């Protein structure tokens, strides 16, 4: 579950959970009142009309809070992170930079599937991490989804063309319960 609330969510997780039919369903059950989505992430996410519709419903139901980086010291931290990502070849880095900035401000949990970008910063600053896969695992632990539903969610994510480091739900269980297989978070 969530050890360091709030959960600050990046666009890739929103998209993957939406593809799995779990965005509107799982986030409120697991983390309601402990979710922040940065405006920079929403800017990116709302370009997909289906995701826009679902996020609109979630805002109306107050499933998450929106955070806009406005304080000068926060803007500076955000700008430094965004520049670092762009220097590493990232074209669009606002979402990751905003998530890391806000997670640091609130001592919260980074929620991203873009591990190649966020992991070096997370490790350096000893920050907690959640991914789509760990959210699905949390849902399984809390009996919100079955093994079969978990498998279906993984298949849907993959069928939508999204990349994740597993091909079935058993691989998630193997890692989180036994530490077997490719490391996932």
C-alpha positions as protocol buffer text, in pm:
chain_id: "A"
residue {
  index: 1
  type: UNK
  ca { x: 0 y: 0 z: 0 }
}
residue {
  index: 2
  type: UNK
  ca { x: 100 y: 364 z: 24 }
}
residue {
  index: 3
  type: UNK
  ca { x: 371 y: 420 z: 286 }
}
residue {
  index: 4
  type: UNK
  ca { x: 438 y: 786 z: 209 }
}
residue {
  index: 5
  type: UNK
  ca { x: 125 y: 972 z: 102 }
}
residue {
  index: 6
  type: UNK
  ca { x: 40 y: 1153 z: -112 }
}
residue {
  index: 7
  type: UNK
  ca { x: 81 y: 962 z: -437 }
}
residue {
  index: 8
  type: UNK
  ca { x: 196 y: 1199 z: -715 }
}
residue {
  index: 9
  type: UNK
  ca { x: 99 y: 1045 z: -1048 }
}
residue {
  index: 10
  type: UNK
  ca { x: 264 y: 1079 z: -1388 }
}
residue {
  index: 11
  type: UNK
  ca { x: 87 y: 1058 z: -1725 }
}
residue {
  index: 12
  type: UNK
  ca { x: 222 y: 712 z: -1816 }
}
residue {
  index: 13
  type: UNK
  ca { x: 51 y: 557 z: -1514 }
}
residue {
  index: 14
  type: UNK
  ca { x: -274 y: 738 z: -1591 }
}
residue {
  index: 15
  type: UNK
  ca { x: -263 y: 605 z: -1947 }
}
residue {
  index: 16
  type: UNK
  ca { x: -178 y: 249 z: -1844 }
}
residue {
  index: 17
  type: UNK
  ca { x: -449 y: 235 z: -1578 }
}
residue {
  index: 18
  type: UNK
  ca { x: -697 y: 380 z: -1825 }
}
residue {
  index: 19
  type: UNK
  ca { x: -602 y: 113 z: -2081 }
}
residue {
  index: 20
  type: UNK
  ca { x: -656 y: -153 z: -1813 }
}
residue {
  index: 21
  type: UNK
  ca { x: -1000 y: -13 z: -1721 }
}
residue {
  index: 22
  type: UNK
  ca { x: -859 y: 57 z: -1376 }
}
residue {
  index: 23
  type: UNK
  ca { x: -811 y: 433 z: -1357 }
}
residue {
  index: 24
  type: UNK
  ca { x: -1158 y: 536 z: -1248 }
}
residue {
  index: 25
  type: UNK
  ca { x: -1209 y: 210 z: -1061 }
}
residue {
  index: 26
  type: UNK
  ca { x: -888 y: 145 z: -865 }
}
residue {
  index: 27
  type: UNK
  ca { x: -740 y: 482 z: -771 }
}
residue {
  index: 28
  type: UNK
  ca { x: -1038 y: 592 z: -559 }
}
residue {
  index: 29
  type: UNK
  ca { x: -1054 y: 256 z: -384 }
}
residue {
  index: 30
  type: UNK
  ca { x: -685 y: 240 z: -304 }
}
residue {
  index: 31
  type: UNK
  ca { x: -569 y: 597 z: -249 }
}
residue {
  index: 32
  type: UNK
  ca { x: -864 y: 841 z: -237 }
}
residue {
  index: 33
  type: UNK
  ca { x: -774 y: 1168 z: -63 }
}
residue {
  index: 34
  type: UNK
  ca { x: -404 y: 1083 z: -107 }
}
residue {
  index: 35
  type: UNK
  ca { x: -356 y: 1153 z: -478 }
}
residue {
  index: 36
  type: UNK
  ca { x: -201 y: 1456 z: -644 }
}
residue {
  index: 37
  type: UNK
  ca { x: -179 y: 1507 z: -1018 }
}
residue {
  index: 38
  type: UNK
  ca { x: 39 y: 1798 z: -1130 }
}
residue {
  index: 39
  type: UNK
  ca { x: -106 y: 2045 z: -1379 }
}
residue {
  index: 40
  type: UNK
  ca { x: 186 y: 1963 z: -1611 }
}
residue {
  index: 41
  type: UNK
  ca { x: 74 y: 1598 z: -1614 }
}
residue {
  index: 42
  type: UNK
  ca { x: -290 y: 1689 z: -1670 }
}
residue {
  index: 43
  type: UNK
  ca { x: -186 y: 1913 z: -1959 }
}
residue {
  index: 44
  type: UNK
  ca { x: -35 y: 1610 z: -2128 }
}
residue {
  index: 45
  type: UNK
  ca { x: -304 y: 1358 z: -2026 }
}
residue {
  index: 46
  type: UNK
  ca { x: -602 y: 1565 z: -2138 }
}
residue {
  index: 47
  type: UNK
  ca { x: -485 y: 1557 z: -2498 }
}
residue {
  index: 48
  type: UNK
  ca { x: -640 y: 1208 z: -2515 }
}
residue {
  index: 49
  type: UNK
  ca { x: -1016 y: 1266 z: -2527 }
}
residue {
  index: 50
  type: UNK
  ca { x: -1110 y: 940 z: -2351 }
}
residue {
  index: 51
  type: UNK
  ca { x: -868 y: 1010 z: -2069 }
}
residue {
  index: 52
  type: UNK
  ca { x: -994 y: 1368 z: -2049 }
}
residue {
  index: 53
  type: UNK
  ca { x: -1349 y: 1244 z: -1993 }
}
residue {
  index: 54
  type: UNK
  ca { x: -1245 y: 1003 z: -1720 }
}
residue {
  index: 55
  type: UNK
  ca { x: -1024 y: 1260 z: -1544 }
}
residue {
  index: 56
  type: UNK
  ca { x: -1311 y: 1510 z: -1555 }
}
residue {
  index: 57
  type: UNK
  ca { x: -1535 y: 1264 z: -1369 }
}
residue {
  index: 58
  type: UNK
  ca { x: -1260 y: 1199 z: -1117 }
}
residue {
  index: 59
  type: UNK
  ca { x: -1214 y: 1572 z: -1054 }
}
residue {
  index: 60
  type: UNK
  ca { x: -1589 y: 1615 z: -1000 }
}
residue {
  index: 61
  type: UNK
  ca { x: -1579 y: 1332 z: -745 }
}
residue {
  index: 62
  type: UNK
  ca { x: -1270 y: 1480 z: -579 }
}
residue {
  index: 63
  type: UNK
  ca { x: -1066 y: 1162 z: -627 }
}
residue {
  index: 64
  type: UNK
  ca { x: -745 y: 1361 z: -655 }
}
residue {
  index: 65
  type: UNK
  ca { x: -606 y: 1707 z: -596 }
}
residue {
  index: 66
  type: UNK
  ca { x: -447 y: 1915 z: -868 }
}
residue {
  index: 67
  type: UNK
  ca { x: -119 y: 2082 z: -782 }
}
residue {
  index: 68
  type: UNK
  ca { x: 24 y: 2373 z: -976 }
}
residue {
  index: 69
  type: UNK
  ca { x: 386 y: 2465 z: -921 }
}
residue {
  index: 70
  type: UNK
  ca { x: 376 y: 2837 z: -847 }
}
residue {
  index: 71
  type: UNK
  ca { x: 623 y: 2917 z: -570 }
}
residue {
  index: 72
  type: UNK
  ca { x: 956 y: 3047 z: -696 }
}
residue {
  index: 73
  type: UNK
  ca { x: 1168 y: 2783 z: -521 }
}
residue {
  index: 74
  type: UNK
  ca { x: 940 y: 2508 z: -660 }
}
residue {
  index: 75
  type: UNK
  ca { x: 960 y: 2656 z: -1009 }
}
residue {
  index: 76
  type: UNK
  ca { x: 1338 y: 2659 z: -984 }
}
residue {
  index: 77
  type: UNK
  ca { x: 1354 y: 2294 z: -873 }
}
residue {
  index: 78
  type: UNK
  ca { x: 1113 y: 2198 z: -1153 }
}
residue {
  index: 79
  type: UNK
  ca { x: 1315 y: 2390 z: -1416 }
}
residue {
  index: 80
  type: UNK
  ca { x: 1640 y: 2222 z: -1309 }
}
residue {
  index: 81
  type: UNK
  ca { x: 1481 y: 1877 z: -1332 }
}
residue {
  index: 82
  type: UNK
  ca { x: 1319 y: 1948 z: -1667 }
}
residue {
  index: 83
  type: UNK
  ca { x: 1651 y: 2072 z: -1805 }
}
residue {
  index: 84
  type: UNK
  ca { x: 1830 y: 1760 z: -1676 }
}
residue {
  index: 85
  type: UNK
  ca { x: 1577 y: 1534 z: -1851 }
}
residue {
  index: 86
  type: UNK
  ca { x: 1602 y: 1731 z: -2175 }
}
residue {
  index: 87
  type: UNK
  ca { x: 1983 y: 1721 z: -2157 }
}
residue {
  index: 88
  type: UNK
  ca { x: 1948 y: 1342 z: -2140 }
}
residue {
  index: 89
  type: UNK
  ca { x: 1753 y: 1342 z: -2466 }
}
residue {
  index: 90
  type: UNK
  ca { x: 1394 y: 1357 z: -2340 }
}
residue {
  index: 91
  type: UNK
  ca { x: 1166 y: 1552 z: -2569 }
}
residue {
  index: 92
  type: UNK
  ca { x: 881 y: 1600 z: -2323 }
}
residue {
  index: 93
  type: UNK
  ca { x: 993 y: 1605 z: -1960 }
}
residue {
  index: 94
  type: UNK
  ca { x: 747 y: 1835 z: -1784 }
}
residue {
  index: 95
  type: UNK
  ca { x: 541 y: 1557 z: -1629 }
}
residue {
  index: 96
  type: UNK
  ca { x: 833 y: 1367 z: -1478 }
}
residue {
  index: 97
  type: UNK
  ca { x: 993 y: 1689 z: -1354 }
}
residue {
  index: 98
  type: UNK
  ca { x: 665 y: 1801 z: -1194 }
}
residue {
  index: 99
  type: UNK
  ca { x: 604 y: 1464 z: -1028 }
}
residue {
  index: 100
  type: UNK
  ca { x: 954 y: 1456 z: -877 }
}
residue {
  index: 101
  type: UNK
  ca { x: 933 y: 1819 z: -764 }
}
residue {
  index: 102
  type: UNK
  ca { x: 596 y: 1774 z: -593 }
}
residue {
  index: 103
  type: UNK
  ca { x: 692 y: 1439 z: -438 }
}
residue {
  index: 104
  type: UNK
  ca { x: 992 y: 1609 z: -285 }
}
residue {
  index: 105
  type: UNK
  ca { x: 785 y: 1902 z: -157 }
}
residue {
  index: 106
  type: UNK
  ca { x: 531 y: 1674 z: 15 }
}
residue {
  index: 107
  type: UNK
  ca { x: 772 y: 1389 z: 100 }
}
residue {
  index: 108
  type: UNK
  ca { x: 528 y: 1178 z: -99 }
}
residue {
  index: 109
  type: UNK
  ca { x: 548 y: 882 z: -334 }
}
residue {
  index: 110
  type: UNK
  ca { x: 653 y: 915 z: -698 }
}
residue {
  index: 111
  type: UNK
  ca { x: 412 y: 727 z: -925 }
}
residue {
  index: 112
  type: UNK
  ca { x: 561 y: 675 z: -1270 }
}
residue {
  index: 113
  type: UNK
  ca { x: 631 y: 401 z: -1522 }
}
residue {
  index: 114
  type: UNK
  ca { x: 905 y: 606 z: -1687 }
}
residue {
  index: 115
  type: UNK
  ca { x: 1174 y: 440 z: -1477 }
}
residue {
  index: 116
  type: UNK
  ca { x: 1471 y: 523 z: -1698 }
}
residue {
  index: 117
  type: UNK
  ca { x: 1405 y: 891 z: -1632 }
}
residue {
  index: 118
  type: UNK
  ca { x: 1293 y: 898 z: -1269 }
}
residue {
  index: 119
  type: UNK
  ca { x: 1493 y: 613 z: -1112 }
}
residue {
  index: 120
  type: UNK
  ca { x: 1832 y: 790 z: -1086 }
}
residue {
  index: 121
  type: UNK
  ca { x: 1670 y: 1083 z: -901 }
}
residue {
  index: 122
  type: UNK
  ca { x: 1456 y: 854 z: -683 }
}
residue {
  index: 123
  type: UNK
  ca { x: 1759 y: 650 z: -578 }
}
residue {
  index: 124
  type: UNK
  ca { x: 1973 y: 956 z: -512 }
}
residue {
  index: 125
  type: UNK
  ca { x: 1702 y: 1114 z: -294 }
}
residue {
  index: 126
  type: UNK
  ca { x: 1572 y: 789 z: -140 }
}
residue {
  index: 127
  type: UNK
  ca { x: 1215 y: 849 z: -256 }
}
residue {
  index: 128
  type: UNK
  ca { x: 938 y: 586 z: -257 }
}
residue {
  index: 129
  type: UNK
  ca { x: 804 y: 469 z: -593 }
}
residue {
  index: 130
  type: UNK
  ca { x: 480 y: 320 z: -723 }
}
residue {
  index: 131
  type: UNK
  ca { x: 414 y: 205 z: -1078 }
}
residue {
  index: 132
  type: UNK
  ca { x: 112 y: 77 z: -1264 }
}
residue {
  index: 133
  type: UNK
  ca { x: 219 y: -276 z: -1172 }
}
residue {
  index: 134
  type: UNK
  ca { x: 249 y: -204 z: -800 }
}
residue {
  index: 135
  type: UNK
  ca { x: -94 y: -38 z: -808 }
}
residue {
  index: 136
  type: UNK
  ca { x: -242 y: -348 z: -970 }
}
residue {
  index: 137
  type: UNK
  ca { x: -65 y: -559 z: -708 }
}
residue {
  index: 138
  type: UNK
  ca { x: -205 y: -338 z: -427 }
}
residue {
  index: 139
  type: UNK
  ca { x: -553 y: -389 z: -574 }
}
residue {
  index: 140
  type: UNK
  ca { x: -498 y: -765 z: -569 }
}
residue {
  index: 141
  type: UNK
  ca { x: -376 y: -759 z: -206 }
}
residue {
  index: 142
  type: UNK
  ca { x: -682 y: -559 z: -103 }
}
residue {
  index: 143
  type: UNK
  ca { x: -914 y: -803 z: -288 }
}
residue {
  index: 144
  type: UNK
  ca { x: -1036 y: -536 z: -530 }
}
residue {
  index: 145
  type: UNK
  ca { x: -928 y: -753 z: -823 }
}
residue {
  index: 146
  type: UNK
  ca { x: -886 y: -1125 z: -873 }
}
residue {
  index: 147
  type: UNK
  ca { x: -596 y: -1306 z: -1034 }
}
residue {
  index: 148
  type: UNK
  ca { x: -802 y: -1336 z: -1352 }
}
residue {
  index: 149
  type: UNK
  ca { x: -886 y: -963 z: -1350 }
}
residue {
  index: 150
  type: UNK
  ca { x: -516 y: -883 z: -1297 }
}
residue {
  index: 151
  type: UNK
  ca { x: -426 y: -1094 z: -1600 }
}
residue {
  index: 152
  type: UNK
  ca { x: -694 y: -920 z: -1807 }
}
residue {
  index: 153
  type: UNK
  ca { x: -564 y: -580 z: -1702 }
}
residue {
  index: 154
  type: UNK
  ca { x: -210 y: -669 z: -1811 }
}
residue {
  index: 155
  type: UNK
  ca { x: -340 y: -797 z: -2145 }
}
residue {
  index: 156
  type: UNK
  ca { x: -537 y: -476 z: -2204 }
}
residue {
  index: 157
  type: UNK
  ca { x: -237 y: -256 z: -2128 }
}
residue {
  index: 158
  type: UNK
  ca { x: -23 y: -452 z: -2374 }
}
residue {
  index: 159
  type: UNK
  ca { x: -297 y: -467 z: -2640 }
}
residue {
  index: 160
  type: UNK
  ca { x: -318 y: -85 z: -2634 }
}
residue {
  index: 161
  type: UNK
  ca { x: 49 y: -72 z: -2737 }
}
residue {
  index: 162
  type: UNK
  ca { x: 177 y: 32 z: -2395 }
}
residue {
  index: 163
  type: UNK
  ca { x: 509 y: -109 z: -2280 }
}
residue {
  index: 164
  type: UNK
  ca { x: 534 y: -276 z: -1942 }
}
residue {
  index: 165
  type: UNK
  ca { x: 800 y: -520 z: -1817 }
}
residue {
  index: 166
  type: UNK
  ca { x: 563 y: -817 z: -1775 }
}
residue {
  index: 167
  type: UNK
  ca { x: 338 y: -1021 z: -2002 }
}
residue {
  index: 168
  type: UNK
  ca { x: 109 y: -1168 z: -1736 }
}
residue {
  index: 169
  type: UNK
  ca { x: -9 y: -1116 z: -1381 }
}
residue {
  index: 170
  type: UNK
  ca { x: 185 y: -1414 z: -1244 }
}
residue {
  index: 171
  type: UNK
  ca { x: 509 y: -1227 z: -1314 }
}
residue {
  index: 172
  type: UNK
  ca { x: 385 y: -947 z: -1087 }
}
residue {
  index: 173
  type: UNK
  ca { x: 307 y: -1194 z: -808 }
}
residue {
  index: 174
  type: UNK
  ca { x: 643 y: -1371 z: -857 }
}
residue {
  index: 175
  type: UNK
  ca { x: 831 y: -1044 z: -811 }
}
residue {
  index: 176
  type: UNK
  ca { x: 635 y: -883 z: -528 }
}
residue {
  index: 177
  type: UNK
  ca { x: 583 y: -1202 z: -330 }
}
residue {
  index: 178
  type: UNK
  ca { x: 903 y: -1396 z: -398 }
}
residue {
  index: 179
  type: UNK
  ca { x: 1151 y: -1152 z: -553 }
}
residue {
  index: 180
  type: UNK
  ca { x: 1170 y: -1374 z: -863 }
}
residue {
  index: 181
  type: UNK
  ca { x: 1200 y: -1250 z: -1220 }
}
residue {
  index: 182
  type: UNK
  ca { x: 1284 y: -915 z: -1364 }
}
residue {
  index: 183
  type: UNK
  ca { x: 1276 y: -638 z: -1101 }
}
residue {
  index: 184
  type: UNK
  ca { x: 953 y: -442 z: -1114 }
}
residue {
  index: 185
  type: UNK
  ca { x: 830 y: -168 z: -884 }
}
